[in-house]
Tab-separated table of C-alpha atoms in Angstrom:
chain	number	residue	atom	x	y	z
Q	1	UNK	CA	145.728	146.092	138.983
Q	2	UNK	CA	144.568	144.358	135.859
Q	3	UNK	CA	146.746	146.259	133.782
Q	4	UNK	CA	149.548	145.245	135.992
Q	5	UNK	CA	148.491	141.580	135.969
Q	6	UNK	CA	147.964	141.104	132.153
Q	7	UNK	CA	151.831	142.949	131.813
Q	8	UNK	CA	153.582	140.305	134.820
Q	9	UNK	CA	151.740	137.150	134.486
Q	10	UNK	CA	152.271	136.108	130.630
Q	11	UNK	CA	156.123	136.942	131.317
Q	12	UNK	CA	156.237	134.300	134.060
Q	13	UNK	CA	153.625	132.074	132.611
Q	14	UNK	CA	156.034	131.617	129.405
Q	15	UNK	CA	158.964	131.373	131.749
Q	16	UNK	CA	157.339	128.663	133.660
Q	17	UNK	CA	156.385	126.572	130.772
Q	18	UNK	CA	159.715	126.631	129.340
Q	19	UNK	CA	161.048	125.477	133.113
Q	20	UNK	CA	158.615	123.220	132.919
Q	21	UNK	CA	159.590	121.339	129.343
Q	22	UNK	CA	162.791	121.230	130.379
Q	23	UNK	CA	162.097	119.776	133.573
Q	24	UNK	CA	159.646	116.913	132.113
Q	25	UNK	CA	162.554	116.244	129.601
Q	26	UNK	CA	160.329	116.901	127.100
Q	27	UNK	CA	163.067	118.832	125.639
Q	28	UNK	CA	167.026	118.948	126.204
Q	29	UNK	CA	169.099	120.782	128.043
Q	30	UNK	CA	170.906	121.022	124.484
Q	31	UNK	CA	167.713	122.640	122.893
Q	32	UNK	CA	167.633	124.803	125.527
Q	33	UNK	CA	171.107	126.288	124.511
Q	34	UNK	CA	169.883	126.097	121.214
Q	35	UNK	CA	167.207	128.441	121.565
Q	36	UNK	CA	169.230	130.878	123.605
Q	37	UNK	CA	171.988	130.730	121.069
Q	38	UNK	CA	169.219	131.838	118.479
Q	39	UNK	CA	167.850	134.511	121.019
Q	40	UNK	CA	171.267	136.489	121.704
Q	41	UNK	CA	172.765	135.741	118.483
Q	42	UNK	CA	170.051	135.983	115.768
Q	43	UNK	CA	166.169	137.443	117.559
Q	44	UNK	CA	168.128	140.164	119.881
Q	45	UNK	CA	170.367	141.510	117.092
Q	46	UNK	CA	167.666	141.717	114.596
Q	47	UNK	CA	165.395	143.743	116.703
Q	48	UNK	CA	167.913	145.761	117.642
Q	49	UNK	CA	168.957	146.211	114.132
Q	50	UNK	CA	165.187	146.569	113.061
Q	51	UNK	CA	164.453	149.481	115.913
Q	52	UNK	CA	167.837	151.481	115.723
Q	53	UNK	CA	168.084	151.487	111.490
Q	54	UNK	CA	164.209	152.457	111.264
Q	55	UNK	CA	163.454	154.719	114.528
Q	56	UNK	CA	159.505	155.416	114.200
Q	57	UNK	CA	159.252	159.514	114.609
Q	58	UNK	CA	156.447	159.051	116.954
Q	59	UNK	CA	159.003	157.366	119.897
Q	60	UNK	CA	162.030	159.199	118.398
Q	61	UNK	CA	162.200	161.998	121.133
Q	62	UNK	CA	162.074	159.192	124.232
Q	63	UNK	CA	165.950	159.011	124.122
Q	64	UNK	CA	166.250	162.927	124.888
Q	65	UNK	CA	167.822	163.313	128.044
Q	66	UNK	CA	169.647	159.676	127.827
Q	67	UNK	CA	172.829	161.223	130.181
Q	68	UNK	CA	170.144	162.115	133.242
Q	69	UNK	CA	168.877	158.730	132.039
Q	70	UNK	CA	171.937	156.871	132.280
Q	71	UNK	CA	173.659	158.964	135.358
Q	72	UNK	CA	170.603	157.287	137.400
Q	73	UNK	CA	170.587	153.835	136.369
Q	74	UNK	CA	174.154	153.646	136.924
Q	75	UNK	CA	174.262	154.593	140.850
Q	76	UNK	CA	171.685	152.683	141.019
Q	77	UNK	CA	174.337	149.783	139.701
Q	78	UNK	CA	176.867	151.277	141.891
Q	79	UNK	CA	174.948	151.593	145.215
Q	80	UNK	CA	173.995	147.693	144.623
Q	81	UNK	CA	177.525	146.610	143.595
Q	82	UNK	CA	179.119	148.136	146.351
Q	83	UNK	CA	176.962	147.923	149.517
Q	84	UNK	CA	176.821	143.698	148.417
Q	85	UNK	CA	180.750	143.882	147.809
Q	86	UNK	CA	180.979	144.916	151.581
Q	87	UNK	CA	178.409	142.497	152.825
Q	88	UNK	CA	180.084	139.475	151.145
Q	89	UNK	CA	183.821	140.598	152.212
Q	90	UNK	CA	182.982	141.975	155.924
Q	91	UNK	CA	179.932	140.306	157.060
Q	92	UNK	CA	180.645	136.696	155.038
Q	93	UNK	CA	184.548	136.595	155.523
Q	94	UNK	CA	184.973	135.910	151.747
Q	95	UNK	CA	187.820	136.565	149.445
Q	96	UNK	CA	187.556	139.979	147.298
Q	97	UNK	CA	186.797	137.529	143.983
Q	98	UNK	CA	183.930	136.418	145.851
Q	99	UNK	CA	182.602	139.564	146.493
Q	100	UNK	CA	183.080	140.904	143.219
Q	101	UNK	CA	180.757	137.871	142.502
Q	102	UNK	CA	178.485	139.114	144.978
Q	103	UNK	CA	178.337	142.795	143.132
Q	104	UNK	CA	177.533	141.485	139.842
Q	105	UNK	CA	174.711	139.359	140.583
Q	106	UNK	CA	173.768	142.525	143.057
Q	107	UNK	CA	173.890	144.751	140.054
Q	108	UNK	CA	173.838	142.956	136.370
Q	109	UNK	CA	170.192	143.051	135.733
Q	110	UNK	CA	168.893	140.370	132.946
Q	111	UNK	CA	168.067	143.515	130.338
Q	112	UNK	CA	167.906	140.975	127.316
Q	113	UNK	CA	166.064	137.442	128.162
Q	114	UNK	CA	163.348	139.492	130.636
Q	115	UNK	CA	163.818	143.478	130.456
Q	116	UNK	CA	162.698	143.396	126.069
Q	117	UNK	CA	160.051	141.012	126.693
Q	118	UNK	CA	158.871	142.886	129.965
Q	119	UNK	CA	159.327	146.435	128.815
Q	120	UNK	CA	157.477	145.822	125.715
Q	121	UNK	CA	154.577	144.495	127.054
Q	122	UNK	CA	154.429	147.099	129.715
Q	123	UNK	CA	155.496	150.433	127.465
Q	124	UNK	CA	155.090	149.210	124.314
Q	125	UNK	CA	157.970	150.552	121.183
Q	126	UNK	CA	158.490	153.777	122.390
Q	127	UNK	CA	159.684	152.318	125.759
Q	128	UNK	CA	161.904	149.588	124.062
Q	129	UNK	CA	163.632	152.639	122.372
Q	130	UNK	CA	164.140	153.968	125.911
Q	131	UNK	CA	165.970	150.156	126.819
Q	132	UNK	CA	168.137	150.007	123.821
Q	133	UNK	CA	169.761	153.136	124.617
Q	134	UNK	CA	170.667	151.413	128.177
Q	135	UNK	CA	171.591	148.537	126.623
Q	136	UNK	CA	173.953	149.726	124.057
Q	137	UNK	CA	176.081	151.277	127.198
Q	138	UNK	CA	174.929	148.763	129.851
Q	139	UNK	CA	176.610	145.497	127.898
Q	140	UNK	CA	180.177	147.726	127.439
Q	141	UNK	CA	180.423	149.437	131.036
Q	142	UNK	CA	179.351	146.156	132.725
Q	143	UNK	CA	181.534	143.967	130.851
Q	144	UNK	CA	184.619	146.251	131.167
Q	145	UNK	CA	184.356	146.928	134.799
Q	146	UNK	CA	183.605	143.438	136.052
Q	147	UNK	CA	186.867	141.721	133.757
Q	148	UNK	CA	188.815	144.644	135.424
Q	149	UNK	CA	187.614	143.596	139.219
Q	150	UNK	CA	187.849	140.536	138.639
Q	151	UNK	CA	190.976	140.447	136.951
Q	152	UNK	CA	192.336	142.999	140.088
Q	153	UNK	CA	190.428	140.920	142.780
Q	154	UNK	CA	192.561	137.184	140.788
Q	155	UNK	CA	195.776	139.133	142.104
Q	156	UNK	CA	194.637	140.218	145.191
Q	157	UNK	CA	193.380	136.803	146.615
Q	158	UNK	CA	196.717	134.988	144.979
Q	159	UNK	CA	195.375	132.759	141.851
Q	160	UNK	CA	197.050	134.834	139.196
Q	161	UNK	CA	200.458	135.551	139.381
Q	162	UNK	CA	200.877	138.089	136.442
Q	163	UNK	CA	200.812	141.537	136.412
Q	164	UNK	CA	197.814	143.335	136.474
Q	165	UNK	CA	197.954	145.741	133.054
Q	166	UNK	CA	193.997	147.174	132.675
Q	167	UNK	CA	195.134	148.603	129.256
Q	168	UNK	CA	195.289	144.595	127.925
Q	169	UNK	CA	192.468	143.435	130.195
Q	170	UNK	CA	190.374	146.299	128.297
Q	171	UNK	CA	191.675	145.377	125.148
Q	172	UNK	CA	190.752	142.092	125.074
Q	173	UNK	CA	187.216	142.941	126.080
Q	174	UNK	CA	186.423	145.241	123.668
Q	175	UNK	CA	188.109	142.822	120.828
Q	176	UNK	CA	185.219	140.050	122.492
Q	177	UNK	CA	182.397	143.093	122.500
Q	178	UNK	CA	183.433	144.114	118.879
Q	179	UNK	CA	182.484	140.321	117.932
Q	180	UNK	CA	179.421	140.296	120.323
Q	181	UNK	CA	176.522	139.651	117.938
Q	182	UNK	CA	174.139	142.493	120.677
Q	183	UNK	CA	177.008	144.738	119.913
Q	184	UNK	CA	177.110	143.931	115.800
Q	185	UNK	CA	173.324	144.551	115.838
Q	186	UNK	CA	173.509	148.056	117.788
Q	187	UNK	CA	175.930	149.306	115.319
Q	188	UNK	CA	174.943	148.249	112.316
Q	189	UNK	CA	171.138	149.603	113.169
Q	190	UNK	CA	173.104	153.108	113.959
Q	191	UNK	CA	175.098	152.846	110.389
Q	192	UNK	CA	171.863	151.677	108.583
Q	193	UNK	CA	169.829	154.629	110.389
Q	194	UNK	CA	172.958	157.211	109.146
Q	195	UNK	CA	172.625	156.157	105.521
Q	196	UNK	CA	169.117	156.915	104.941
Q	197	UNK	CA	168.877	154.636	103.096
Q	198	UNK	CA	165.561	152.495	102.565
Q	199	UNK	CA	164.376	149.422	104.367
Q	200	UNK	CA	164.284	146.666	100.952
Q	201	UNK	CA	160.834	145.228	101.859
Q	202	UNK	CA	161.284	141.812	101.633
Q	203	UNK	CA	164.288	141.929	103.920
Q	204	UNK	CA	162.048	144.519	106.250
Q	205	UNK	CA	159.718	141.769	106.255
Q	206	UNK	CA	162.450	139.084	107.017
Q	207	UNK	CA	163.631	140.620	109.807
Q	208	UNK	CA	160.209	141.886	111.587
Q	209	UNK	CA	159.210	137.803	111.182
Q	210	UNK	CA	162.692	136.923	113.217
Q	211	UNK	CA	162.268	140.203	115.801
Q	212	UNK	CA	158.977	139.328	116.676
Q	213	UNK	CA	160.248	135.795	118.030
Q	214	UNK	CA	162.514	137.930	120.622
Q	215	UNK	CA	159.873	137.930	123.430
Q	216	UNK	CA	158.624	134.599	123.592
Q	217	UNK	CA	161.587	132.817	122.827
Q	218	UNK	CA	163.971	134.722	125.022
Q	219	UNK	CA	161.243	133.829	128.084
Q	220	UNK	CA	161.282	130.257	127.046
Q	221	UNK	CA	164.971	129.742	126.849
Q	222	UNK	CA	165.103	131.871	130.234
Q	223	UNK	CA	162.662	129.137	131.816
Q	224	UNK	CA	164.616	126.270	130.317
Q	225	UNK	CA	167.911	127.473	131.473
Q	226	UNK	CA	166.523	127.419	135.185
Q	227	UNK	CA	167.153	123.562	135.658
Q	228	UNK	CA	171.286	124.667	135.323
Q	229	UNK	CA	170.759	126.331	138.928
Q	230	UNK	CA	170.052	125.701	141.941
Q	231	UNK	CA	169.725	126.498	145.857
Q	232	UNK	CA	172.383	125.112	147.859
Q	233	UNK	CA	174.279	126.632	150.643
Q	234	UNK	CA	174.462	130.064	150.580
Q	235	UNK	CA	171.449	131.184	150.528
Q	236	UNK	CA	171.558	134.293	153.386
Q	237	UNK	CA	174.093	135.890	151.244
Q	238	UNK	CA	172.448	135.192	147.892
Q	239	UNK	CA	169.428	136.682	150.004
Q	240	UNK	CA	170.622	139.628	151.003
Q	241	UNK	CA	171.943	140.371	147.434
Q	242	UNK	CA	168.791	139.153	145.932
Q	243	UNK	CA	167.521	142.131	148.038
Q	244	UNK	CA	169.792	144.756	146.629
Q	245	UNK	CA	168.734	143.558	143.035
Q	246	UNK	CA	165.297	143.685	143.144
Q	247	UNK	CA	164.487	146.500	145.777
Q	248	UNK	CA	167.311	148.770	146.522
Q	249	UNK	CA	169.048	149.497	143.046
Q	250	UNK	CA	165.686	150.427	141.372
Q	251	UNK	CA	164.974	152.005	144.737
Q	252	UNK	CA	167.633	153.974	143.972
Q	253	UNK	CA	166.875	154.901	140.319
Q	254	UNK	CA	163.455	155.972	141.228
Q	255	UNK	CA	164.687	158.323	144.067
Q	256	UNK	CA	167.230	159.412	141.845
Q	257	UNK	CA	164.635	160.014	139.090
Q	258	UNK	CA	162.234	161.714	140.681
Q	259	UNK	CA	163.630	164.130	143.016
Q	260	UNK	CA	167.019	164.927	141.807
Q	261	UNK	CA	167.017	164.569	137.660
Q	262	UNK	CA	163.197	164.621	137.311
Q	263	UNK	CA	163.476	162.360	134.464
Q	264	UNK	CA	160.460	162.413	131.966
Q	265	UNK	CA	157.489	159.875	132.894
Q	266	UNK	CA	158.443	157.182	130.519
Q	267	UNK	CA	162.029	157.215	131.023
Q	268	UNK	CA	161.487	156.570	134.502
Q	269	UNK	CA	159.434	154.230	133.952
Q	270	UNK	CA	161.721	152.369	131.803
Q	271	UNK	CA	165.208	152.800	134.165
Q	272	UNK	CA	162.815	151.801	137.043
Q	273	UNK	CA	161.736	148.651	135.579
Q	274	UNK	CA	165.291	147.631	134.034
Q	275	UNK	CA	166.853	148.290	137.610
Q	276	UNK	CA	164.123	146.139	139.407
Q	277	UNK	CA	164.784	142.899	136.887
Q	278	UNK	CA	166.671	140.086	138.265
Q	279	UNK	CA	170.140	138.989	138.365
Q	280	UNK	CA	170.987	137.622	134.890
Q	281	UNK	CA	173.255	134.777	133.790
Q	282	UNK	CA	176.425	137.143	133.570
Q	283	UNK	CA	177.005	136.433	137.341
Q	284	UNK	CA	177.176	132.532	137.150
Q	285	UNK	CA	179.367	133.008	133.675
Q	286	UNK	CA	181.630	135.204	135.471
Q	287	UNK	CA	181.733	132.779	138.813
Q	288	UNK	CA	182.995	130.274	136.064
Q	289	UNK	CA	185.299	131.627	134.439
Q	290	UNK	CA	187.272	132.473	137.743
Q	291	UNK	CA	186.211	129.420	139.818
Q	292	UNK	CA	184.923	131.547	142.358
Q	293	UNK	CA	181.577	131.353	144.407
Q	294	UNK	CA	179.838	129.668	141.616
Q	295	UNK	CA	177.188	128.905	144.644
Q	296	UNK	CA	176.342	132.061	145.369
Q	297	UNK	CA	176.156	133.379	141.675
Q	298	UNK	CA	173.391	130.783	141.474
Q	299	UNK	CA	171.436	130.941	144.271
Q	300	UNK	CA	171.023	134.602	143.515
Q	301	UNK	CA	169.861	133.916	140.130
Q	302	UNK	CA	167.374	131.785	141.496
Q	303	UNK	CA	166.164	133.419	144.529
Q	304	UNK	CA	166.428	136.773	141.985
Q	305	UNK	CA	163.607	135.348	139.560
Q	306	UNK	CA	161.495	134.265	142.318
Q	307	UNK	CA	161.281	137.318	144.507
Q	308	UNK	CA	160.915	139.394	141.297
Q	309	UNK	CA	157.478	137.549	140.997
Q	310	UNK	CA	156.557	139.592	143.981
Q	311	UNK	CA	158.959	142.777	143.516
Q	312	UNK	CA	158.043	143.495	140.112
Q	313	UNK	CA	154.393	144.051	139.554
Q	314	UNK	CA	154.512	146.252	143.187
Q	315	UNK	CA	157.295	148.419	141.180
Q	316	UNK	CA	154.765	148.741	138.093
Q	317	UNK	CA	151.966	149.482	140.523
Q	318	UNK	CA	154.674	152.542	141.575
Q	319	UNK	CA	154.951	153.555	137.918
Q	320	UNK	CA	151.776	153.296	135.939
């Protein structure tokens, strides 16, 4: 239990203080962005970068058996996205864009701004080597498929008139992805790693100063981006998804993991954990875009982060 509690509560603690700041107005909702921004576009890529183009031998082999790996976290995804898909169409009487909605925020687990900071602190480098690997398909597969649902589910429901072509609905999200600054870091850590080429140590040391932010900062801006949502209307829905999120996709995963691929210890571990973090920002971006159910995107965020104060340390009491 203490080894549980000294993993959970400095995540939330950090997340509550930056919640709080921006609360008090001590700082903007403008610095806020600002230190995202730096997160995804600067602190994410760099660690990335720093793990991929420098793998230590000692975690090297915890990416063997990535498919079984990825084959598990990904019914997981699909088990969540469709079963809340139903609920939202069926039971709720909403439009097929709205339940789309409902399937991301079921399914699109916050990997960057909590999983790094939480899987390092709970598994250390060898299991962040475990979450890049995810991460690297997670971003591409989730991004393609819900710009193709959504994209289907505009023409179903009547707000887009032209035709629906998922050659140049694919094309123009891998052009975005190929300009994605997660995406630039993965790759160029890969390319670097090819070479062989030595680290230069002052830009070694450069980068490990700017990687190490990652954690803290990504926590921060995830606390100070809280004050953008809210619970209003909704909320059995947003409920019932939040319960897919948190219990029944890593539910999944695990079941998956243990007694069908019999996935090693720490990758488990690692798929588990990923699976059981909440909804992430994705849903409420995507809700914009397509000025759909932008109330239930965010009450699922919300209701997400707060049940995964309770849902996540009982899924690392499961796993270590």
């Amino acid at each position: 239990m203490q080894q549980i509690v000294e993993i959970v509560v400095p995540v939330f603690a950090m997340i509550a203080l930056g919640y709080g700041v921006a609360r008090s107005g001590y700082l903007s909702a403008s610095a806020g962005d600002g230190i995202a921004d730096f997160v995804f576009k600067v602190a994410v890529p760099l660690l990335l970068f720093r793990s991929l183009s420098q793998p230590d031998p000692a975690v090297s082999s915890g990416v063997l058996g990535a498919l079984p790996f990825l084959v598990s976290y990904f019914l997981g995804i699909a088990v969540a996205w469709i079963v809340a898909m139903v609920l939202v169409a069926q039971v709720f009487g909403r439009g097929l864009r709205a339940s789309v909605i409902g399937g991301v925020a079921a399914s699109f687990s916050n990997l960057v701004l909590l999983g790094i900071p939480l899987i390092e602190r709970a598994f250390g480098a060898a299991g962040l080597q475990i979450l890049f690997t995810l991460i690297a398909v997670h971003l591409i597969t989730m991004m393609s498929t819900s710009t193709l649902l959504m994209e289907y589910a505009a023409r179903h429901d009547g707000t887009t008139k032209s035709d629906f072509s998922p050659l140049k609905i694919l094309r123009r999200v891998m052009t975005n992805l190929a300009v994605n600054p997660i995406v630039i870091g993965i790759v160029c850590g890969l390319v670097f790693r090819w070479t062989g080429a030595p680290m230069p140590s002052l830009a070694a040391t450069t980068i490990e100063a700017v990687a190490q932010t990652t954690a803290p900062l990504a926590l921060f801006a995830l606390g100070m981006g809280l004050i953008k949502y809210g619970i209003a209307g909704n909320v059995v829905p947003a409920g019932l998804i939040t319960g897919l999120s948190l219990v029944v996709q890593p539910f999944v995963v695990f079941a998956l993991g243990v007694w069908v691929l019999d996935l090693p210890p720490l990758t488990l571990q690692v798929a588990v954990l990923a699976a059981a973090c909440p909804t992430g920002v994705n849903a409420y971006l995507f809700a914009t875009y397509f000025g759909t159910a932008q109330g239930l995107a965010t009450n699922a965020i919300v209701l997400a982060l707060l049940g995964s104060v309770v849902t996540l340390p009982l899924w690392l009491a499961v796993l270590v």
